[in-house]
PDB file of C-alpha atoms and ligand atoms in Angstrom:
ATOM      1  CA  MET A   1     225.969  65.499 161.330  1.00  0.00           C
ATOM      2  CA  ASN A   2     222.385  64.295 160.879  1.00  0.00           C
ATOM      3  CA  LEU A   3     219.676  65.369 163.316  1.00  0.00           C
ATOM      4  CA  ILE A   4     215.981  65.109 163.972  1.00  0.00           C
ATOM      5  CA  LEU A   5     214.108  67.907 165.743  1.00  0.00           C
ATOM      6  CA  LEU A   6     211.032  66.339 167.313  1.00  0.00           C
ATOM      7  CA  GLY A   7     208.125  68.152 168.903  1.00  0.00           C
ATOM      8  CA  PRO A   8     204.502  69.137 168.379  1.00  0.00           C
ATOM      9  CA  PRO A   9     203.425  71.815 165.903  1.00  0.00           C
ATOM     10  CA  GLY A  10     204.615  75.188 167.175  1.00  0.00           C
ATOM     11  CA  ALA A  11     207.399  73.722 169.343  1.00  0.00           C
ATOM     12  CA  GLY A  12     209.978  75.794 167.448  1.00  0.00           C
ATOM     13  CA  LYS A  13     211.451  73.125 165.139  1.00  0.00           C
ATOM     14  CA  GLY A  14     211.490  75.335 162.051  1.00  0.00           C
ATOM     15  CA  THR A  15     212.886  78.313 163.973  1.00  0.00           C
ATOM     16  CA  GLN A  16     215.782  76.252 165.338  1.00  0.00           C
ATOM     17  CA  ALA A  17     216.367  74.321 162.099  1.00  0.00           C
ATOM     18  CA  ARG A  18     216.788  77.589 160.170  1.00  0.00           C
ATOM     19  CA  LYS A  19     219.293  78.806 162.782  1.00  0.00           C
ATOM     20  CA  LEU A  20     221.272  75.554 162.523  1.00  0.00           C
ATOM     21  CA  GLN A  21     221.212  75.829 158.748  1.00  0.00           C
ATOM     22  CA  ASP A  22     222.556  79.395 158.844  1.00  0.00           C
ATOM     23  CA  GLU A  23     225.121  78.805 161.582  1.00  0.00           C
ATOM     24  CA  ARG A  24     226.357  75.282 160.860  1.00  0.00           C
ATOM     25  CA  GLY A  25     225.639  74.740 157.166  1.00  0.00           C
ATOM     26  CA  LEU A  26     223.346  71.797 157.818  1.00  0.00           C
ATOM     27  CA  ILE A  27     220.415  71.435 155.420  1.00  0.00           C
ATOM     28  CA  GLN A  28     216.900  71.911 156.824  1.00  0.00           C
ATOM     29  CA  LEU A  29     214.547  69.242 155.521  1.00  0.00           C
ATOM     30  CA  SER A  30     211.021  70.324 156.417  1.00  0.00           C
ATOM     31  CA  THR A  31     208.414  67.914 155.080  1.00  0.00           C
ATOM     32  CA  GLY A  32     205.731  70.543 155.769  1.00  0.00           C
ATOM     33  CA  ASP A  33     207.585  73.041 153.511  1.00  0.00           C
ATOM     34  CA  MET A  34     208.016  70.341 150.831  1.00  0.00           C
ATOM     35  CA  LEU A  35     204.297  69.564 150.914  1.00  0.00           C
ATOM     36  CA  ARG A  36     203.341  73.260 150.775  1.00  0.00           C
ATOM     37  CA  ALA A  37     205.608  73.644 147.715  1.00  0.00           C
ATOM     38  CA  ALA A  38     203.886  70.616 146.129  1.00  0.00           C
ATOM     39  CA  VAL A  39     200.441  72.118 146.833  1.00  0.00           C
ATOM     40  CA  LYS A  40     201.541  75.432 145.293  1.00  0.00           C
ATOM     41  CA  SER A  41     202.923  73.741 142.185  1.00  0.00           C
ATOM     42  CA  GLY A  42     199.661  71.842 141.663  1.00  0.00           C
ATOM     43  CA  SER A  43     201.470  68.475 141.358  1.00  0.00           C
ATOM     44  CA  GLU A  44     199.615  65.209 141.902  1.00  0.00           C
ATOM     45  CA  ILE A  45     201.113  64.835 145.397  1.00  0.00           C
ATOM     46  CA  GLY A  46     200.110  68.416 146.186  1.00  0.00           C
ATOM     47  CA  ARG A  47     196.520  67.746 145.088  1.00  0.00           C
ATOM     48  CA  LYS A  48     196.352  64.609 147.252  1.00  0.00           C
ATOM     49  CA  ALA A  49     197.935  66.312 150.278  1.00  0.00           C
ATOM     50  CA  LYS A  50     196.005  69.590 150.340  1.00  0.00           C
ATOM     51  CA  ALA A  51     192.735  68.409 151.906  1.00  0.00           C
ATOM     52  CA  VAL A  52     194.596  66.287 154.471  1.00  0.00           C
ATOM     53  CA  MET A  53     196.803  69.221 155.499  1.00  0.00           C
ATOM     54  CA  ASP A  54     193.868  71.641 155.673  1.00  0.00           C
ATOM     55  CA  ALA A  55     192.136  69.202 158.023  1.00  0.00           C
ATOM     56  CA  GLY A  56     195.266  68.961 160.226  1.00  0.00           C
ATOM     57  CA  LYS A  57     195.682  65.223 159.635  1.00  0.00           C
ATOM     58  CA  LEU A  58     198.799  63.357 158.546  1.00  0.00           C
ATOM     59  CA  VAL A  59     199.606  62.693 154.899  1.00  0.00           C
ATOM     60  CA  SER A  60     200.116  58.979 154.141  1.00  0.00           C
ATOM     61  CA  ASP A  61     203.365  57.301 155.131  1.00  0.00           C
ATOM     62  CA  ASP A  62     204.011  56.094 151.539  1.00  0.00           C
ATOM     63  CA  ILE A  63     204.019  59.635 150.176  1.00  0.00           C
ATOM     64  CA  MET A  64     206.150  61.018 153.008  1.00  0.00           C
ATOM     65  CA  ILE A  65     208.738  58.243 152.971  1.00  0.00           C
ATOM     66  CA  ALA A  66     209.200  58.518 149.185  1.00  0.00           C
ATOM     67  CA  MET A  67     209.465  62.319 149.460  1.00  0.00           C
ATOM     68  CA  ILE A  68     212.172  62.286 152.130  1.00  0.00           C
ATOM     69  CA  GLU A  69     214.141  59.472 150.449  1.00  0.00           C
ATOM     70  CA  GLU A  70     214.272  61.438 147.213  1.00  0.00           C
ATOM     71  CA  ARG A  71     215.431  64.573 149.070  1.00  0.00           C
ATOM     72  CA  ILE A  72     218.065  62.884 151.256  1.00  0.00           C
ATOM     73  CA  SER A  73     219.586  61.379 148.103  1.00  0.00           C
ATOM     74  CA  GLN A  74     220.450  64.823 146.733  1.00  0.00           C
ATOM     75  CA  PRO A  75     224.131  65.780 147.032  1.00  0.00           C
ATOM     76  CA  ASP A  76     223.662  68.854 149.258  1.00  0.00           C
ATOM     77  CA  CYS A  77     222.511  66.539 152.064  1.00  0.00           C
ATOM     78  CA  ASP A  78     226.026  65.067 152.244  1.00  0.00           C
ATOM     79  CA  LYS A  79     226.885  68.099 154.431  1.00  0.00           C
ATOM     80  CA  GLY A  80     224.450  66.817 157.040  1.00  0.00           C
ATOM     81  CA  PHE A  81     220.757  67.496 157.537  1.00  0.00           C
ATOM     82  CA  ILE A  82     218.128  68.429 160.091  1.00  0.00           C
ATOM     83  CA  LEU A  83     214.820  66.642 159.767  1.00  0.00           C
ATOM     84  CA  ASP A  84     212.006  69.018 160.757  1.00  0.00           C
ATOM     85  CA  GLY A  85     208.554  67.404 160.789  1.00  0.00           C
ATOM     86  CA  PHE A  86     209.720  63.909 159.824  1.00  0.00           C
ATOM     87  CA  PRO A  87     209.365  61.180 161.067  1.00  0.00           C
ATOM     88  CA  ARG A  88     205.851  61.601 162.472  1.00  0.00           C
ATOM     89  CA  THR A  89     204.797  57.936 162.774  1.00  0.00           C
ATOM     90  CA  GLU A  90     206.464  54.686 163.829  1.00  0.00           C
ATOM     91  CA  ALA A  91     206.337  53.477 160.210  1.00  0.00           C
ATOM     92  CA  GLN A  92     208.198  56.630 159.101  1.00  0.00           C
ATOM     93  CA  ALA A  93     210.818  56.185 161.856  1.00  0.00           C
ATOM     94  CA  GLN A  94     211.451  52.589 160.809  1.00  0.00           C
ATOM     95  CA  ALA A  95     211.568  53.473 157.104  1.00  0.00           C
ATOM     96  CA  LEU A  96     214.049  56.255 157.898  1.00  0.00           C
ATOM     97  CA  ASP A  97     216.349  53.816 159.698  1.00  0.00           C
ATOM     98  CA  ALA A  98     216.222  51.402 156.763  1.00  0.00           C
ATOM     99  CA  MET A  99     216.860  54.211 154.271  1.00  0.00           C
ATOM    100  CA  LEU A 100     219.823  55.617 156.226  1.00  0.00           C
ATOM    101  CA  GLY A 101     221.233  52.089 156.595  1.00  0.00           C
ATOM    102  CA  ARG A 102     221.106  51.563 152.805  1.00  0.00           C
ATOM    103  CA  LYS A 103     222.943  54.850 152.258  1.00  0.00           C
ATOM    104  CA  GLY A 104     225.558  54.181 154.960  1.00  0.00           C
ATOM    105  CA  LEU A 105     224.341  57.183 156.998  1.00  0.00           C
ATOM    106  CA  LYS A 106     223.433  57.467 160.659  1.00  0.00           C
ATOM    107  CA  LEU A 107     221.459  59.695 162.991  1.00  0.00           C
ATOM    108  CA  ASP A 108     223.679  61.565 165.425  1.00  0.00           C
ATOM    109  CA  HIS A 109     221.010  63.116 167.640  1.00  0.00           C
ATOM    110  CA  VAL A 110     217.248  63.176 168.021  1.00  0.00           C
ATOM    111  CA  ILE A 111     216.352  66.337 169.918  1.00  0.00           C
ATOM    112  CA  GLU A 112     212.990  66.514 171.625  1.00  0.00           C
ATOM    113  CA  MET A 113     211.705  70.069 172.020  1.00  0.00           C
ATOM    114  CA  ALA A 114     209.699  69.776 175.228  1.00  0.00           C
ATOM    115  CA  VAL A 115     206.867  72.306 175.392  1.00  0.00           C
ATOM    116  CA  ASP A 116     203.723  73.005 177.354  1.00  0.00           C
ATOM    117  CA  GLU A 117     200.828  72.252 175.016  1.00  0.00           C
ATOM    118  CA  LYS A 118     198.874  75.216 176.384  1.00  0.00           C
ATOM    119  CA  ALA A 119     201.369  77.630 174.783  1.00  0.00           C
ATOM    120  CA  LEU A 120     201.151  76.143 171.303  1.00  0.00           C
ATOM    121  CA  THR A 121     197.893  77.605 170.015  1.00  0.00           C
ATOM    122  CA  GLU A 122     199.178  81.148 170.653  1.00  0.00           C
ATOM    123  CA  ARG A 123     202.495  80.328 168.973  1.00  0.00           C
ATOM    124  CA  ILE A 124     200.819  78.825 165.915  1.00  0.00           C
ATOM    125  CA  VAL A 125     198.055  81.378 165.440  1.00  0.00           C
ATOM    126  CA  GLY A 126     200.615  84.232 165.672  1.00  0.00           C
ATOM    127  CA  ARG A 127     203.082  82.684 163.213  1.00  0.00           C
ATOM    128  CA  TYR A 128     203.884  84.281 159.836  1.00  0.00           C
ATOM    129  CA  THR A 129     206.717  84.181 157.311  1.00  0.00           C
ATOM    130  CA  CYS A 130     208.342  86.473 154.804  1.00  0.00           C
ATOM    131  CA  ALA A 131     206.782  85.726 151.398  1.00  0.00           C
ATOM    132  CA  LYS A 132     210.121  86.334 149.650  1.00  0.00           C
ATOM    133  CA  CYS A 133     212.741  84.481 151.737  1.00  0.00           C
ATOM    134  CA  GLY A 134     210.663  82.361 154.153  1.00  0.00           C
ATOM    135  CA  ALA A 135     212.129  83.881 157.354  1.00  0.00           C
ATOM    136  CA  GLY A 136     209.839  83.084 160.286  1.00  0.00           C
ATOM    137  CA  TYR A 137     208.199  85.610 162.627  1.00  0.00           C
ATOM    138  CA  HIS A 138     205.587  85.843 165.365  1.00  0.00           C
ATOM    139  CA  ASP A 139     203.099  88.602 166.215  1.00  0.00           C
ATOM    140  CA  SER A 140     204.365  88.752 169.834  1.00  0.00           C
ATOM    141  CA  PHE A 141     207.462  86.564 170.257  1.00  0.00           C
ATOM    142  CA  GLN A 142     209.580  87.239 167.168  1.00  0.00           C
ATOM    143  CA  LYS A 143     208.764  90.555 165.540  1.00  0.00           C
ATOM    144  CA  PRO A 144     210.871  92.016 162.724  1.00  0.00           C
ATOM    145  CA  LYS A 145     213.250  94.760 163.953  1.00  0.00           C
ATOM    146  CA  VAL A 146     211.396  97.292 161.788  1.00  0.00           C
ATOM    147  CA  ALA A 147     207.644  96.624 161.639  1.00  0.00           C
ATOM    148  CA  GLY A 148     206.533  95.337 158.225  1.00  0.00           C
ATOM    149  CA  ILE A 149     210.061  94.746 156.877  1.00  0.00           C
ATOM    150  CA  CYS A 150     211.807  91.376 156.838  1.00  0.00           C
ATOM    151  CA  ASP A 151     215.095  91.461 158.816  1.00  0.00           C
ATOM    152  CA  VAL A 152     216.744  89.056 156.404  1.00  0.00           C
ATOM    153  CA  CYS A 153     215.831  90.254 152.902  1.00  0.00           C
ATOM    154  CA  GLY A 154     213.977  93.559 153.348  1.00  0.00           C
ATOM    155  CA  GLY A 155     210.796  92.001 151.896  1.00  0.00           C
ATOM    156  CA  LYS A 156     207.518  93.712 152.727  1.00  0.00           C
ATOM    157  CA  GLU A 157     205.063  90.888 152.091  1.00  0.00           C
ATOM    158  CA  PHE A 158     204.286  88.217 154.615  1.00  0.00           C
ATOM    159  CA  THR A 159     202.138  85.084 154.528  1.00  0.00           C
ATOM    160  CA  ARG A 160     200.237  82.986 157.036  1.00  0.00           C
ATOM    161  CA  ARG A 161     199.588  79.270 156.642  1.00  0.00           C
ATOM    162  CA  ALA A 162     196.037  78.131 155.840  1.00  0.00           C
ATOM    163  CA  ASP A 163     196.257  75.475 158.575  1.00  0.00           C
ATOM    164  CA  ASP A 164     197.450  77.852 161.316  1.00  0.00           C
ATOM    165  CA  ASN A 165     194.030  78.360 162.891  1.00  0.00           C
ATOM    166  CA  ALA A 166     192.681  77.344 166.299  1.00  0.00           C
ATOM    167  CA  GLU A 167     190.403  74.528 164.989  1.00  0.00           C
ATOM    168  CA  THR A 168     193.104  72.814 162.939  1.00  0.00           C
ATOM    169  CA  VAL A 169     195.607  73.164 165.772  1.00  0.00           C
ATOM    170  CA  ARG A 170     193.433  70.863 167.925  1.00  0.00           C
ATOM    171  CA  THR A 171     193.506  68.104 165.288  1.00  0.00           C
ATOM    172  CA  ARG A 172     197.233  68.587 164.694  1.00  0.00           C
ATOM    173  CA  LEU A 173     198.008  68.293 168.415  1.00  0.00           C
ATOM    174  CA  GLU A 174     195.883  65.163 168.626  1.00  0.00           C
ATOM    175  CA  ALA A 175     197.771  63.676 165.659  1.00  0.00           C
ATOM    176  CA  TYR A 176     201.023  64.504 167.479  1.00  0.00           C
ATOM    177  CA  ARG A 177     199.887  62.836 170.718  1.00  0.00           C
ATOM    178  CA  LYS A 178     198.523  59.717 169.043  1.00  0.00           C
ATOM    179  CA  GLN A 179     200.889  59.138 166.145  1.00  0.00           C
ATOM    180  CA  THR A 180     204.164  60.985 166.796  1.00  0.00           C
ATOM    181  CA  GLN A 181     204.735  60.903 170.563  1.00  0.00           C
ATOM    182  CA  PRO A 182     204.925  57.069 170.512  1.00  0.00           C
ATOM    183  CA  ILE A 183     208.174  57.282 168.523  1.00  0.00           C
ATOM    184  CA  LEU A 184     210.017  58.976 171.419  1.00  0.00           C
ATOM    185  CA  PRO A 185     210.606  55.645 173.257  1.00  0.00           C
ATOM    186  CA  TYR A 186     211.920  54.175 169.989  1.00  0.00           C
ATOM    187  CA  TYR A 187     214.716  56.758 169.890  1.00  0.00           C
ATOM    188  CA  ARG A 188     215.236  56.670 173.671  1.00  0.00           C
ATOM    189  CA  ALA A 189     215.907  52.930 173.414  1.00  0.00           C
ATOM    190  CA  LYS A 190     218.505  53.595 170.719  1.00  0.00           C
ATOM    191  CA  GLY A 191     220.292  56.048 173.069  1.00  0.00           C
ATOM    192  CA  VAL A 192     220.104  59.031 170.664  1.00  0.00           C
ATOM    193  CA  LEU A 193     217.283  61.013 172.298  1.00  0.00           C
ATOM    194  CA  LYS A 194     218.059  64.299 174.075  1.00  0.00           C
ATOM    195  CA  SER A 195     215.587  66.848 175.359  1.00  0.00           C
ATOM    196  CA  VAL A 196     215.754  70.650 175.396  1.00  0.00           C
ATOM    197  CA  ASP A 197     213.400  73.173 177.025  1.00  0.00           C
ATOM    198  CA  GLY A 198     211.292  74.422 174.127  1.00  0.00           C
ATOM    199  CA  MET A 199     209.516  76.874 176.463  1.00  0.00           C
ATOM    200  CA  ALA A 200     212.691  78.927 176.931  1.00  0.00           C
ATOM    201  CA  GLU A 201     213.400  81.983 174.772  1.00  0.00           C
ATOM    202  CA  ILE A 202     214.512  81.289 171.206  1.00  0.00           C
ATOM    203  CA  ASP A 203     218.214  82.043 171.847  1.00  0.00           C
ATOM    204  CA  GLU A 204     218.253  79.928 174.997  1.00  0.00           C
ATOM    205  CA  VAL A 205     216.712  76.975 173.120  1.00  0.00           C
ATOM    206  CA  ALA A 206     219.435  77.415 170.489  1.00  0.00           C
ATOM    207  CA  ARG A 207     222.085  77.417 173.241  1.00  0.00           C
ATOM    208  CA  GLN A 208     220.707  74.172 174.698  1.00  0.00           C
ATOM    209  CA  ILE A 209     220.706  72.553 171.238  1.00  0.00           C
ATOM    210  CA  GLY A 210     224.301  73.741 170.742  1.00  0.00           C
ATOM    211  CA  ALA A 211     225.243  72.066 174.042  1.00  0.00           C
ATOM    212  CA  VAL A 212     223.721  68.770 172.855  1.00  0.00           C
ATOM    213  CA  LEU A 213     225.651  68.940 169.586  1.00  0.00           C
ATOM    214  CA  SER A 214     229.037  69.720 171.096  1.00  0.00           C
TER     215      SER A 214
HETATM  216  P1  ADP B 301     207.339  74.369 164.400  1.00  0.00           P
HETATM  217  O1  ADP B 301     208.278  74.384 163.209  1.00  0.00           O
HETATM  218  O2  ADP B 301     207.780  73.418 165.480  1.00  0.00           O
HETATM  219  O3  ADP B 301     205.894  74.155 164.010  1.00  0.00           O
HETATM  220  P2  ADP B 301     207.991  77.226 164.546  1.00  0.00           P
HETATM  221  O4  ADP B 301     209.488  77.195 164.602  1.00  0.00           O
HETATM  222  O5  ADP B 301     207.363  77.633 163.240  1.00  0.00           O
HETATM  223  O6  ADP B 301     207.389  75.813 165.059  1.00  0.00           O
HETATM  224  O7  ADP B 301     207.488  78.184 165.719  1.00  0.00           O
HETATM  225  C1  ADP B 301     206.102  78.528 165.850  1.00  0.00           C
HETATM  226  C2  ADP B 301     205.976  80.021 166.176  1.00  0.00           C
HETATM  227  O8  ADP B 301     206.472  80.258 167.496  1.00  0.00           O
HETATM  228  C3  ADP B 301     206.765  80.921 165.246  1.00  0.00           C
HETATM  229  O9  ADP B 301     205.992  82.070 164.950  1.00  0.00           O
HETATM  230  C4  ADP B 301     208.036  81.288 166.036  1.00  0.00           C
HETATM  231  O10 ADP B 301     208.445  82.613 165.735  1.00  0.00           O
HETATM  232  C5  ADP B 301     207.572  81.173 167.483  1.00  0.00           C
HETATM  233  N1  ADP B 301     208.596  80.568 168.349  1.00  0.00           N
HETATM  234  C6  ADP B 301     209.505  79.600 168.039  1.00  0.00           C
HETATM  235  N2  ADP B 301     210.267  79.295 169.101  1.00  0.00           N
HETATM  236  C7  ADP B 301     209.814  80.066 170.132  1.00  0.00           C
HETATM  237  C8  ADP B 301     210.200  80.229 171.517  1.00  0.00           C
HETATM  238  N3  ADP B 301     211.190  79.499 172.030  1.00  0.00           N
HETATM  239  N4  ADP B 301     209.512  81.123 172.244  1.00  0.00           N
HETATM  240  C9  ADP B 301     208.490  81.855 171.722  1.00  0.00           C
HETATM  241  N5  ADP B 301     208.097  81.760 170.438  1.00  0.00           N
HETATM  242  C10 ADP B 301     208.745  80.881 169.643  1.00  0.00           C
HETATM  243  P1  AMP B 302     204.315  71.166 159.453  1.00  0.00           P
HETATM  244  O1  AMP B 302     204.773  72.236 158.512  1.00  0.00           O
HETATM  245  O2  AMP B 302     205.421  70.265 159.909  1.00  0.00           O
HETATM  246  O3  AMP B 302     203.474  71.718 160.592  1.00  0.00           O
HETATM  247  O4  AMP B 302     203.341  70.221 158.594  1.00  0.00           O
HETATM  248  C1  AMP B 302     202.138  70.734 158.014  1.00  0.00           C
HETATM  249  C2  AMP B 302     201.234  69.569 157.607  1.00  0.00           C
HETATM  250  O5  AMP B 302     201.889  68.784 156.589  1.00  0.00           O
HETATM  251  C3  AMP B 302     200.900  68.549 158.714  1.00  0.00           C
HETATM  252  O6  AMP B 302     199.804  68.960 159.522  1.00  0.00           O
HETATM  253  C4  AMP B 302     200.595  67.299 157.888  1.00  0.00           C
HETATM  254  O7  AMP B 302     199.311  67.370 157.294  1.00  0.00           O
HETATM  255  C5  AMP B 302     201.630  67.393 156.765  1.00  0.00           C
HETATM  256  N1  AMP B 302     202.916  66.717 157.101  1.00  0.00           N
HETATM  257  C6  AMP B 302     204.145  67.295 157.227  1.00  0.00           C
HETATM  258  N2  AMP B 302     205.090  66.380 157.503  1.00  0.00           N
HETATM  259  C7  AMP B 302     204.439  65.184 157.567  1.00  0.00           C
HETATM  260  C8  AMP B 302     204.860  63.850 157.845  1.00  0.00           C
HETATM  261  N3  AMP B 302     206.148  63.550 158.120  1.00  0.00           N
HETATM  262  N4  AMP B 302     203.918  62.873 157.829  1.00  0.00           N
HETATM  263  C9  AMP B 302     202.630  63.153 157.556  1.00  0.00           C
HETATM  264  N5  AMP B 302     202.159  64.377 157.293  1.00  0.00           N
HETATM  265  C10 AMP B 302     203.058  65.394 157.299  1.00  0.00           C
END
């Protein structure tokens, strides 16, 4: 099964994609994580992307399309994948269709995570992850069971993203409204778009996604 989770930054795409990966064996393909790995490695793509990401703008379609095509071609994706953060523009959505067509693959569901924009700054500014295993947390909404210790791996170090600050969030939400929201009608017209209530609690959102998939 191949899915897209669509929604603005902070909607809960990564949180739900990781759950689906753990529970259903689908592979989470987060273009944001791929770019952050490229920045960390100091590769040419990472050097090009860093300033754009820090400013909260979108990295060029050429780079993103090539990155996702290379990743989808790897054998682990045969199990099915969840796209988290891609596509973000109409050009990316069209390129994805062409790429899946060439590989004989299809999209089963595009799930819109509907959220109230007013809640997103608090979600994003409070977000952090385990430095060792990448498990996601939030200062108020998703705390580790024991303070300072990762539930998943016992790690004690956590990181926050450089772009998770109130100023960048404004630019990122504007990019979502202008460049990403217009792709919703594209998927609605194809009959694959479903919507879940991204404002519900994490487990309830997961239940609604489960209902779409079954
Ligand atoms: P995205 O991948 O869409 O940018 P995340 O999954 O990283 O969003 O979620 C952003 C932050 O909000 C994280 O810190 C996460 O723990 C928290 N979060 C995710 N889903 C919910 C929810 N349904 N209710 C409250 N907080 C949530
Ligand atoms: P995310 O982790 O999805 O919030 O993405 C972090 C940042 O990476 C975004 O603000 C963009 O700068 C960049 N990015 C991630 N995915 C894409 C994409 N599909 N197209 C363009 N830029 C992207």
